[in-house]
Short mmCIF file of C-alpha atoms in Angstrom, two decimals:
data_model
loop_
_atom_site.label_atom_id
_atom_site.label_comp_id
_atom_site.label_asym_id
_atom_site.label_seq_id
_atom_site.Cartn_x
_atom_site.Cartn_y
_atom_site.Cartn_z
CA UNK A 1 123.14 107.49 93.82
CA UNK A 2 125.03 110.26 92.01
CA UNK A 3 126.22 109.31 88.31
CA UNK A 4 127.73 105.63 88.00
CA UNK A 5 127.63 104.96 91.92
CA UNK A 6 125.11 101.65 92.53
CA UNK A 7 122.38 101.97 94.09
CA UNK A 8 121.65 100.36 97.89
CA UNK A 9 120.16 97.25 98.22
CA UNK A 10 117.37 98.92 99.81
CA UNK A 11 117.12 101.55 97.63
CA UNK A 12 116.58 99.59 94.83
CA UNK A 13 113.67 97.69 96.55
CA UNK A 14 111.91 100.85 97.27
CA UNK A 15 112.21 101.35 93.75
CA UNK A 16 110.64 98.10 92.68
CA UNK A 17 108.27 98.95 95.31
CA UNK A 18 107.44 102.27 93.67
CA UNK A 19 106.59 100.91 90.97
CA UNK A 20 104.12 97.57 91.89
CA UNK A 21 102.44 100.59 93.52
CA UNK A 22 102.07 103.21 90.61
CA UNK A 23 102.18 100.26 88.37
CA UNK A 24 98.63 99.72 90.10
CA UNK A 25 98.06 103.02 91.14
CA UNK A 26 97.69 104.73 87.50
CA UNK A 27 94.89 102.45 86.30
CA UNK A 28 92.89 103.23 88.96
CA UNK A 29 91.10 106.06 87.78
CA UNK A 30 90.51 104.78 83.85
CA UNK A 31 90.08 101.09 84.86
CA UNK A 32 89.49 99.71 88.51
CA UNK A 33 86.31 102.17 89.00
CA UNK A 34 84.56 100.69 86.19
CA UNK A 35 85.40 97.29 86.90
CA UNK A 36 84.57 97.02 90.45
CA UNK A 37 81.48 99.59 90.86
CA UNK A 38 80.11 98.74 86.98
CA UNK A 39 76.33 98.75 88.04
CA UNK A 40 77.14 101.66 90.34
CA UNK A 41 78.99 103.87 87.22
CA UNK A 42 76.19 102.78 85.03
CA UNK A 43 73.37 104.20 86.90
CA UNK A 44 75.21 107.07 87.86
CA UNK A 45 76.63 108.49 84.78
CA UNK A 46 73.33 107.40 83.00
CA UNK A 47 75.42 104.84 80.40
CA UNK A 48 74.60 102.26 78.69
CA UNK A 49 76.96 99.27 78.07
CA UNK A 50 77.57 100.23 74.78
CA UNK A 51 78.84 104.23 75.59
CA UNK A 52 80.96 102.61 78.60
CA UNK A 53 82.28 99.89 75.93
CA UNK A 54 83.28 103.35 73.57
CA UNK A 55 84.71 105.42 75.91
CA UNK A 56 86.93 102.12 76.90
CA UNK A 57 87.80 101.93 73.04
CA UNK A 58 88.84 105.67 72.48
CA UNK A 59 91.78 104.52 75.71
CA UNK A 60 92.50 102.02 73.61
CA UNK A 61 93.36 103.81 69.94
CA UNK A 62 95.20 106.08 71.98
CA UNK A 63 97.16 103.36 73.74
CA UNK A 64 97.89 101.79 70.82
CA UNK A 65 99.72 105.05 69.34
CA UNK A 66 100.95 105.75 72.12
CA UNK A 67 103.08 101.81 72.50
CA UNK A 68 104.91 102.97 69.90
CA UNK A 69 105.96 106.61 70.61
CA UNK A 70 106.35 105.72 74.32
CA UNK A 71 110.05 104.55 73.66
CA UNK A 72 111.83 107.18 72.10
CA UNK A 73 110.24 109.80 74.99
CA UNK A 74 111.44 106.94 77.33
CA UNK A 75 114.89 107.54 76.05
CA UNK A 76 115.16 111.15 75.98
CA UNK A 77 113.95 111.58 79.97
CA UNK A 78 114.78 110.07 83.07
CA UNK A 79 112.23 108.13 84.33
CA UNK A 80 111.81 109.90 87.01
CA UNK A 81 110.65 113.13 85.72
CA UNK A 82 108.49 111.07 83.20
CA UNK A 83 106.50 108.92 85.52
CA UNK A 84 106.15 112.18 88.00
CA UNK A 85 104.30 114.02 85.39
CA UNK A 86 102.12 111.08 83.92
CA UNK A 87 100.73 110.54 87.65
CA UNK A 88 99.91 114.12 88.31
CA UNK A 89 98.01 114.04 85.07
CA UNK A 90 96.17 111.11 85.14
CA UNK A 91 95.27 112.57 88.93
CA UNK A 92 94.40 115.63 88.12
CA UNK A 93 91.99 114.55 85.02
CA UNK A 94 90.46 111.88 87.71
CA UNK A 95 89.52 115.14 89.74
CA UNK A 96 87.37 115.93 86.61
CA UNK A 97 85.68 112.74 86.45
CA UNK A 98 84.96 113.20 90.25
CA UNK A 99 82.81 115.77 88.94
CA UNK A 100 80.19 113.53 87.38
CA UNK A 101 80.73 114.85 83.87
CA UNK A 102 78.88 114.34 80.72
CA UNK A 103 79.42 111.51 78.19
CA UNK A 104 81.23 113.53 76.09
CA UNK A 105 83.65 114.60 78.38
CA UNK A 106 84.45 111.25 80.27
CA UNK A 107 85.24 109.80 76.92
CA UNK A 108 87.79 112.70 76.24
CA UNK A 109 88.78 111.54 79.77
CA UNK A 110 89.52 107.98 78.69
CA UNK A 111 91.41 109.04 75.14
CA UNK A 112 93.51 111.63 77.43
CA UNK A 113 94.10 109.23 79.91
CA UNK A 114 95.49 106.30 76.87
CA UNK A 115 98.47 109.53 76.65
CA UNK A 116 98.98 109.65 80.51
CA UNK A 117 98.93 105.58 81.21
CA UNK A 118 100.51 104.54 78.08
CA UNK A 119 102.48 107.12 76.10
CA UNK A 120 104.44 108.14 79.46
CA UNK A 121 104.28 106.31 82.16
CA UNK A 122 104.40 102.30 80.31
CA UNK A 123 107.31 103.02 78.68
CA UNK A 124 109.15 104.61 81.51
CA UNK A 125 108.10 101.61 83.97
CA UNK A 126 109.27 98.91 82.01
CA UNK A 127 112.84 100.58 81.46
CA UNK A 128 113.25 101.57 84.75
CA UNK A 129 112.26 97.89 85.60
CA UNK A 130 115.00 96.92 83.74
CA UNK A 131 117.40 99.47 85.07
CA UNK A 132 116.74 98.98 88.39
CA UNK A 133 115.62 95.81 89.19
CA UNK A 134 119.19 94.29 88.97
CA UNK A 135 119.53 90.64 87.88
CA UNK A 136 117.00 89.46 90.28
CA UNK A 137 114.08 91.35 87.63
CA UNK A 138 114.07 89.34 84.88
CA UNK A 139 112.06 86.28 84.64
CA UNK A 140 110.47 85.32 87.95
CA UNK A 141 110.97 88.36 89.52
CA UNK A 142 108.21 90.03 86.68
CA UNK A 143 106.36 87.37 88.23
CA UNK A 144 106.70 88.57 91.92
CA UNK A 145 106.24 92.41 90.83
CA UNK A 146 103.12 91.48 88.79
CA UNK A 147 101.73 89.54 91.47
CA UNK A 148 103.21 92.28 93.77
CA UNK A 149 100.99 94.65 91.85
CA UNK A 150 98.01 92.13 91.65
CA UNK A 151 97.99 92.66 95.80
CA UNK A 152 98.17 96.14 95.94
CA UNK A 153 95.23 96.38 93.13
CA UNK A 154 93.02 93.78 95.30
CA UNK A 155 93.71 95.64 98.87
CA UNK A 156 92.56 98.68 96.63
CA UNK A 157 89.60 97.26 95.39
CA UNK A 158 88.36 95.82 98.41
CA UNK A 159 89.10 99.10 100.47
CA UNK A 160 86.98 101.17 98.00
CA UNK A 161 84.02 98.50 98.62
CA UNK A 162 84.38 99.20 102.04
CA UNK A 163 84.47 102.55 101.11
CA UNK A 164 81.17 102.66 99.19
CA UNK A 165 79.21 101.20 101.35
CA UNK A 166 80.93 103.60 104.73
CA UNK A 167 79.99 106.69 102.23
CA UNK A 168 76.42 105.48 101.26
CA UNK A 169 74.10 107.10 104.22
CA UNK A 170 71.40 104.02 103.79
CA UNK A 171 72.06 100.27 103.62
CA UNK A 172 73.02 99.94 99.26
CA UNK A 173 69.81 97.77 98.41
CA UNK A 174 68.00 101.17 99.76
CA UNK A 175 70.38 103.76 98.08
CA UNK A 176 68.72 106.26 95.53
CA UNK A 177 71.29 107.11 92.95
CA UNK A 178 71.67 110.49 94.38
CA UNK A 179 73.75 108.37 96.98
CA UNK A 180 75.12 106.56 94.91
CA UNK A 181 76.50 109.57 93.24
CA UNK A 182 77.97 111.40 95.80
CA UNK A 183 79.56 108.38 96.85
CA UNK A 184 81.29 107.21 94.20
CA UNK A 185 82.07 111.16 93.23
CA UNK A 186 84.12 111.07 96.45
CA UNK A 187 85.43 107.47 95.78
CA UNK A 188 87.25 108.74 92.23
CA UNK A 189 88.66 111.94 94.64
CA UNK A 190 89.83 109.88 96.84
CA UNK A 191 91.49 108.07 94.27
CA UNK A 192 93.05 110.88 92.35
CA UNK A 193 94.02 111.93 96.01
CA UNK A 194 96.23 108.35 95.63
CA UNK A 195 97.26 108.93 92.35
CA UNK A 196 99.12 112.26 93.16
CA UNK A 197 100.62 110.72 96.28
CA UNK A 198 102.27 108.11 94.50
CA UNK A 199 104.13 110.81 92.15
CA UNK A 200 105.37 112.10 95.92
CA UNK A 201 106.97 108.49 96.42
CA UNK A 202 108.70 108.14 92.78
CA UNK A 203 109.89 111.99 93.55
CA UNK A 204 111.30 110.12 96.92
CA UNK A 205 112.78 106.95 95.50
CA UNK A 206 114.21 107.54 92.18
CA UNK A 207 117.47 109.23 91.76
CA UNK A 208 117.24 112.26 90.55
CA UNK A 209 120.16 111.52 88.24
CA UNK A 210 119.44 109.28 85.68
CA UNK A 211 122.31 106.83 85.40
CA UNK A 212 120.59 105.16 82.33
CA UNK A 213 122.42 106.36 79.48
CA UNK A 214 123.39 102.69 79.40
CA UNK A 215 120.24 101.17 78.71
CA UNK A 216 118.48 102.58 75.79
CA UNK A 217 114.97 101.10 75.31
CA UNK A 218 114.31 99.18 72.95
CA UNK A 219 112.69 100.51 69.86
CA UNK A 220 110.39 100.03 66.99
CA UNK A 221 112.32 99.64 63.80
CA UNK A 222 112.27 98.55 60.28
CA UNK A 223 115.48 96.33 60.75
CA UNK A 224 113.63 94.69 63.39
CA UNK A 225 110.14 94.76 61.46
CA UNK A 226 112.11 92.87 58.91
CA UNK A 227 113.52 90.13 61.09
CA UNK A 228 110.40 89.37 62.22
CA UNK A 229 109.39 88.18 58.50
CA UNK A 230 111.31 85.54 59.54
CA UNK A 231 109.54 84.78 63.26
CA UNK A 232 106.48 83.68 62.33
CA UNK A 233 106.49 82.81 66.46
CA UNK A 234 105.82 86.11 66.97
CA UNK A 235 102.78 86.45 65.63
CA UNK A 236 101.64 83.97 67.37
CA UNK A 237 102.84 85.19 70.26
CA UNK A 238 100.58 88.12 69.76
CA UNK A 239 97.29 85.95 69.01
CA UNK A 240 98.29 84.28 72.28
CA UNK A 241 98.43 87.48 74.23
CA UNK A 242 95.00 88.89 72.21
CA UNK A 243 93.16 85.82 73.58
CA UNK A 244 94.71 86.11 77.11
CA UNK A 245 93.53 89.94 77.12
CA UNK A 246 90.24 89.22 75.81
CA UNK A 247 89.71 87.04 79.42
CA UNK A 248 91.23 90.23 81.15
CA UNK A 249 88.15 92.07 79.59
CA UNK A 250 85.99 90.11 80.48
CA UNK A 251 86.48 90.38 83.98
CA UNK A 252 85.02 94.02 83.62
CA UNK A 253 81.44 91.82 83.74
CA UNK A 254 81.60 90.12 87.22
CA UNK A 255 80.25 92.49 89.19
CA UNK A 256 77.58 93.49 86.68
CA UNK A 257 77.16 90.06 85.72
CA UNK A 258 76.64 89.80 89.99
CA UNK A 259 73.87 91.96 90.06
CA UNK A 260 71.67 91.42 86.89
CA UNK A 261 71.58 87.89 87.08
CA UNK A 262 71.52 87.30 90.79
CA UNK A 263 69.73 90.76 91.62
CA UNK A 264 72.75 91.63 94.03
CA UNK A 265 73.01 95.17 95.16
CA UNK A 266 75.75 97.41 94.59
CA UNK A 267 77.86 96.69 97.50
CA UNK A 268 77.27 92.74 97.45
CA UNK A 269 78.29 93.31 93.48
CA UNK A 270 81.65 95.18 93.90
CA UNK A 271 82.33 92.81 96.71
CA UNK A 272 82.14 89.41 93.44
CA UNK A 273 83.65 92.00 91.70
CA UNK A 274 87.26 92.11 94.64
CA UNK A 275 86.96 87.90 94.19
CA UNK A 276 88.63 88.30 90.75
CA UNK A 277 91.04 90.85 92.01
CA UNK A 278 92.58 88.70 94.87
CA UNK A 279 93.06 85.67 92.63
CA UNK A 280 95.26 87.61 90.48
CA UNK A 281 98.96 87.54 93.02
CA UNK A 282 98.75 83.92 93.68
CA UNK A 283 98.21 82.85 89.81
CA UNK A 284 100.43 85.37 88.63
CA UNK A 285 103.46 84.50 90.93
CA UNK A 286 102.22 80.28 90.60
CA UNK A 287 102.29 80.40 87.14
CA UNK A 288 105.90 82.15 86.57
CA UNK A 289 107.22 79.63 89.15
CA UNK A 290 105.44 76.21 87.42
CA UNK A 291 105.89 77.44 83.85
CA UNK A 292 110.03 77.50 84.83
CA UNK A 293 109.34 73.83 85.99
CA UNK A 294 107.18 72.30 83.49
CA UNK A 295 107.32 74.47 80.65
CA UNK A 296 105.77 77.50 79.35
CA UNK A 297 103.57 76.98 76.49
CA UNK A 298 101.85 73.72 78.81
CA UNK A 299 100.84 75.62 81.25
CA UNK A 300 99.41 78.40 78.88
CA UNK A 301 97.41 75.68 77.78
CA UNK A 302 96.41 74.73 80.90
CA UNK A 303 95.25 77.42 81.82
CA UNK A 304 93.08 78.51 78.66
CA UNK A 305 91.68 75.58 79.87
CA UNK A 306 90.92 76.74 82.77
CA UNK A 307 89.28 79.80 81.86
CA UNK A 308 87.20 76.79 79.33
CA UNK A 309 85.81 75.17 81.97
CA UNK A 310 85.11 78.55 84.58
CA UNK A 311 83.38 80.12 81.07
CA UNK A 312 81.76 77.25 80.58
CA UNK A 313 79.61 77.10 83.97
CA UNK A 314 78.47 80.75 83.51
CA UNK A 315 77.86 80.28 79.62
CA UNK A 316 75.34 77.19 80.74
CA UNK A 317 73.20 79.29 82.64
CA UNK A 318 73.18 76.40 85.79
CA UNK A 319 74.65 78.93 88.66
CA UNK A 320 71.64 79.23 90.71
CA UNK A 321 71.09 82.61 93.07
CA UNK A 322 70.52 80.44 95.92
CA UNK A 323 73.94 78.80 95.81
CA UNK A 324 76.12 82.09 95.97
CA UNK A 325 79.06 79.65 96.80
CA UNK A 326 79.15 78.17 93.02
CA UNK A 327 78.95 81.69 91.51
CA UNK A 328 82.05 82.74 93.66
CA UNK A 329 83.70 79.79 92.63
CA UNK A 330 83.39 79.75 89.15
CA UNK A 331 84.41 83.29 89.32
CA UNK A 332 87.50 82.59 91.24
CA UNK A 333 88.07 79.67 88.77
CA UNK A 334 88.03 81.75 85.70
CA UNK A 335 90.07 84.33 87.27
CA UNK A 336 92.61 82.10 87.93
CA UNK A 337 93.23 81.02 84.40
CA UNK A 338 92.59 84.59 83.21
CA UNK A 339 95.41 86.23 85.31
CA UNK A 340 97.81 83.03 85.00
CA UNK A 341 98.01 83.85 81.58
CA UNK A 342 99.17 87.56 82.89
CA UNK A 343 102.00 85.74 84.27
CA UNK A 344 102.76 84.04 81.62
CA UNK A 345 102.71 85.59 78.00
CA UNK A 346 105.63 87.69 78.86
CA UNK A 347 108.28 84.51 79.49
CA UNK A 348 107.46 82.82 75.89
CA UNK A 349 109.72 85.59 75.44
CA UNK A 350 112.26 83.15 76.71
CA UNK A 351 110.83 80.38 74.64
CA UNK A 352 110.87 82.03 71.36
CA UNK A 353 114.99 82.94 71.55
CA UNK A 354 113.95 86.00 69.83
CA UNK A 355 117.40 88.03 69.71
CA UNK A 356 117.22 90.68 72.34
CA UNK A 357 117.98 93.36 70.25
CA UNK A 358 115.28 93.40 68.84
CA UNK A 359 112.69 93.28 71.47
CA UNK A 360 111.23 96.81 71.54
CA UNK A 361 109.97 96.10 68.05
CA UNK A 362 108.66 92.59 69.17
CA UNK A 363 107.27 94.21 72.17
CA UNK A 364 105.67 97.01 70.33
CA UNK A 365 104.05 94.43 67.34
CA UNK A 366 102.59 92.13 70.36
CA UNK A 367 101.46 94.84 72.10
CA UNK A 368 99.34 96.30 69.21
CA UNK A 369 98.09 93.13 68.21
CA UNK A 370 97.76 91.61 71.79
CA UNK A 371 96.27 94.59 73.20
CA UNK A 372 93.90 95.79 70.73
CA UNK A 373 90.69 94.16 72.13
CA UNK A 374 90.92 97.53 74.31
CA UNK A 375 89.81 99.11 71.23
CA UNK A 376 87.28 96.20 69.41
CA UNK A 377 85.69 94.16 73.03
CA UNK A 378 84.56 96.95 75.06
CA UNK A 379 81.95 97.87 72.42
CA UNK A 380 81.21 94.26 71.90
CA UNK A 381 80.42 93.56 75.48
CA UNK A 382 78.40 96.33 75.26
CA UNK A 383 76.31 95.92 72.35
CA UNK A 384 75.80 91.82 73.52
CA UNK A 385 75.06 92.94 77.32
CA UNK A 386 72.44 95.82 76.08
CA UNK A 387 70.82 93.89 72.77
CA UNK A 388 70.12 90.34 75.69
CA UNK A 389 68.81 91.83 78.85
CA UNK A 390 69.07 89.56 81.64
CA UNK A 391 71.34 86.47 82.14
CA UNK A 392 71.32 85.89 78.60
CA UNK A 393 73.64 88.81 77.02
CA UNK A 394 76.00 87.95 80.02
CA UNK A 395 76.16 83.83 78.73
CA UNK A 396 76.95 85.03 75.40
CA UNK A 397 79.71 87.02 76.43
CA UNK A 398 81.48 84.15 78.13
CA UNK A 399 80.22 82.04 75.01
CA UNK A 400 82.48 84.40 72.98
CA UNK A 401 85.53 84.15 75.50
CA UNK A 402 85.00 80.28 74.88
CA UNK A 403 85.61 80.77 71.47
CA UNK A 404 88.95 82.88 72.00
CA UNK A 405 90.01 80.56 74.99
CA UNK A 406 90.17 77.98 72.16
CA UNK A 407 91.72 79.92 69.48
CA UNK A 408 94.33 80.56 72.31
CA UNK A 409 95.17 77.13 72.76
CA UNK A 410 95.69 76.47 68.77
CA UNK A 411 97.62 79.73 68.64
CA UNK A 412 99.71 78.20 71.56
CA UNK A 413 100.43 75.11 70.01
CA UNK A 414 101.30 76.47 66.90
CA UNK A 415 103.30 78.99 68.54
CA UNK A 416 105.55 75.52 69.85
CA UNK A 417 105.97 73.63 66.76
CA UNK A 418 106.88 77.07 65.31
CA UNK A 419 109.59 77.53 67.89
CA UNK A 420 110.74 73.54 67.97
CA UNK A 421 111.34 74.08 64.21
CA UNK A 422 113.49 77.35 64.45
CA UNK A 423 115.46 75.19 67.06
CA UNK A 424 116.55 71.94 64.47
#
């Protein structure tokens, strides 16, 4: 489209399309790798929980920063040249992690990539979102392209388990770590490969004219910091989201959790690891589409609830290795309340009545606040998962997302009466 002509219909999907896949795509390298092979990247770049859970929190300083400088370089580029260069990037330093590199150096990795994920491409995404998504984006429809990324990252996962065990010469319960090595080595190429062929699609879909001068994103601002004195529902907003994220981490253990307790090998691990993964599009997409009908902050509820009860299974210690059924299950249970939330946190939006002009700095307090266990969990997993060997450490840390699961569900009532008194 050249400046002020609308885009096609079909255009405009393709864009939305673009982006559930980069969306996905760009947390590949710093996040899906770890998640899905954890035993595998343990053993292989000779970590221990703890250095994992470090090089996790230098990402997340970084992303923090980077939330709130993300808008203004949002405004000053078109998206398209923005989200281009933050793919190439994040590719291109997923080539050096390909290389098996020292501790030192993947950690650098995970601070650079907190610039590439967040500083550039985050921003970009959610304007161009907003700038292209018509009508039809707000709402459900960040439902549908949540849960549309929620497939794409499953169909990922599971393909790279496939992978794994195509690439590993012997069966995985007989692999040395040599194997295990080269395989994942060419598993992270391969996915840098991805990476940089996604930044080929946005250079296909997006117009290379950027007819945005209309919508300016929303920034962080004092006026705004000031209003927000007097929303006391946002801050619970943000303990809301902080809970909800802490569950997110926590998925990070399944697979490990998989093979310590249950002595599965790597392969039969990453595969409990995909179960999370494909629960994410249905919850996502259900719980936009039930919280419309019956109400937001109830089905938040619900479905800290959820994660309660899943949490509560593992934290017990009953799951018995000879009933792989009930591990899977619990799992998929948890998961389900875990990504539900995903879908949710973003529509109290709609509850609060926060006036829109000031959402960038809404968006940018929640964010810090909601998103900083990426800077405090990832070295508490670590340090509970490496100080209780065995099943034990592993209880403890879904003792701990008890404990936030219910501090979720105060925070979410409190968050309502908050928002029923603004209303009288």
């Amino acid at each position: 489209g050249r400046m002020g002509q609308p885009l096609s219909r079909s255009r405009r999907y393709w864009i939305l399309f673009t982006l559930m896949l980069t969306g996905e795509g760009i947390f590949l390298l710093p996040f899906v790798v770890a998640r899905v092979f954890r035993p595998t990247f343990l053993s292989v770049f000779e970590l221990t929980n703890f250095e994992l859970g470090t090089a996790f929190s230098l990402y997340g300083v970084v992303a923090m920063v980077s939330y709130f400088f993300g808008g203004p370089i949002a405004d000053r580029f078109p998206p398209r040249t923005i989200m281009i260069v933050s793919l190439l990037a994040t590719a291109v330093a997923g080539l050096i992690m390909a290389t098996i590199p020292s501790m030192v150096v993947l950690t650098l990795l995970y601070g650079f990539w907190g610039l590439s994920t967040i500083l550039l491409y985050w921003a970009a995404a959610i304007k161009a979102t907003r700038q292209y998504g018509g009508e039809e984006s707000q709402g459900r429809s960040y439902g549908l392209v949540d849960g549309g990324r929620g497939l794409v990252a499953a169909a990922i996962a599971s393909a790279a388990v496939l992978l794994l065990e195509l690439l590993l010469p012997v069966p995985a319960e007989a692999a040395t770590v040599g194997d295990l090595t080269q395989a994942l080595s060419w598993i992270i190429g391969i996915f840098s490969g991805f990476v940089a062929l996604t930044a080929l699609l946005v250079w296909w879909t997006f117009p290379p004219h950027d007819t945005s001068a209309t919508v300016a994103s929303p920034k962080v601002g004092w006026e705004g910091l000031r209003t927000l004195r007097y929303h006391p529902s946002v801050w619970w907003q943000a303990l809301i989201l902080l809970c909800a994220y802490v569950g997110y981490k926590c998925t990070d253990d399944f697979s490990l959790y998989a093979q310590v307790a249950f002595g599965y090998d790597d392969v039969a691990a990453a595969h409990v690891g995909t179960i999370s993964y494909w629960m994410r599009p249905g919850a996502a997409v259900a719980a936009g589409y039930l919280g419309d009908r019956f109400g937001h902050t109830r089905l938040t509820m619900i479905a800290f609830g959820i994660i309660i009860a899943g949490s509560t299974v593992i934290a017990a210690g009953v799951l018995e290795a000879a009933l792989p059924v009930t591990l899977l299950m619990t799992i998929a249970l948890a998961s389900i309340g875990i990504y539900a939330l995903r879908g949710l946190y973003f529509s109290l939006f709609q509850v609060s009545h926060f006036p829109l002009r000031f959402t960038g700095t809404a968006v940018g307090i929640i964010s810090v606040i909601g998103y900083s266990p990426d800077v405090f969990f990832g070295p508490l997993m670590g340090y509970l998962l490496d100080h209780y060997p065995g099943a034990w450490g592993h209880q403890l840390l879904f003792l701990v997302l008890i404990g936030f699961a219910l501090l979720g569900i105060v925070a979410t009532w409190a968050f309502r009466q908050t928002v029923a008194k603004t209303q009288t």
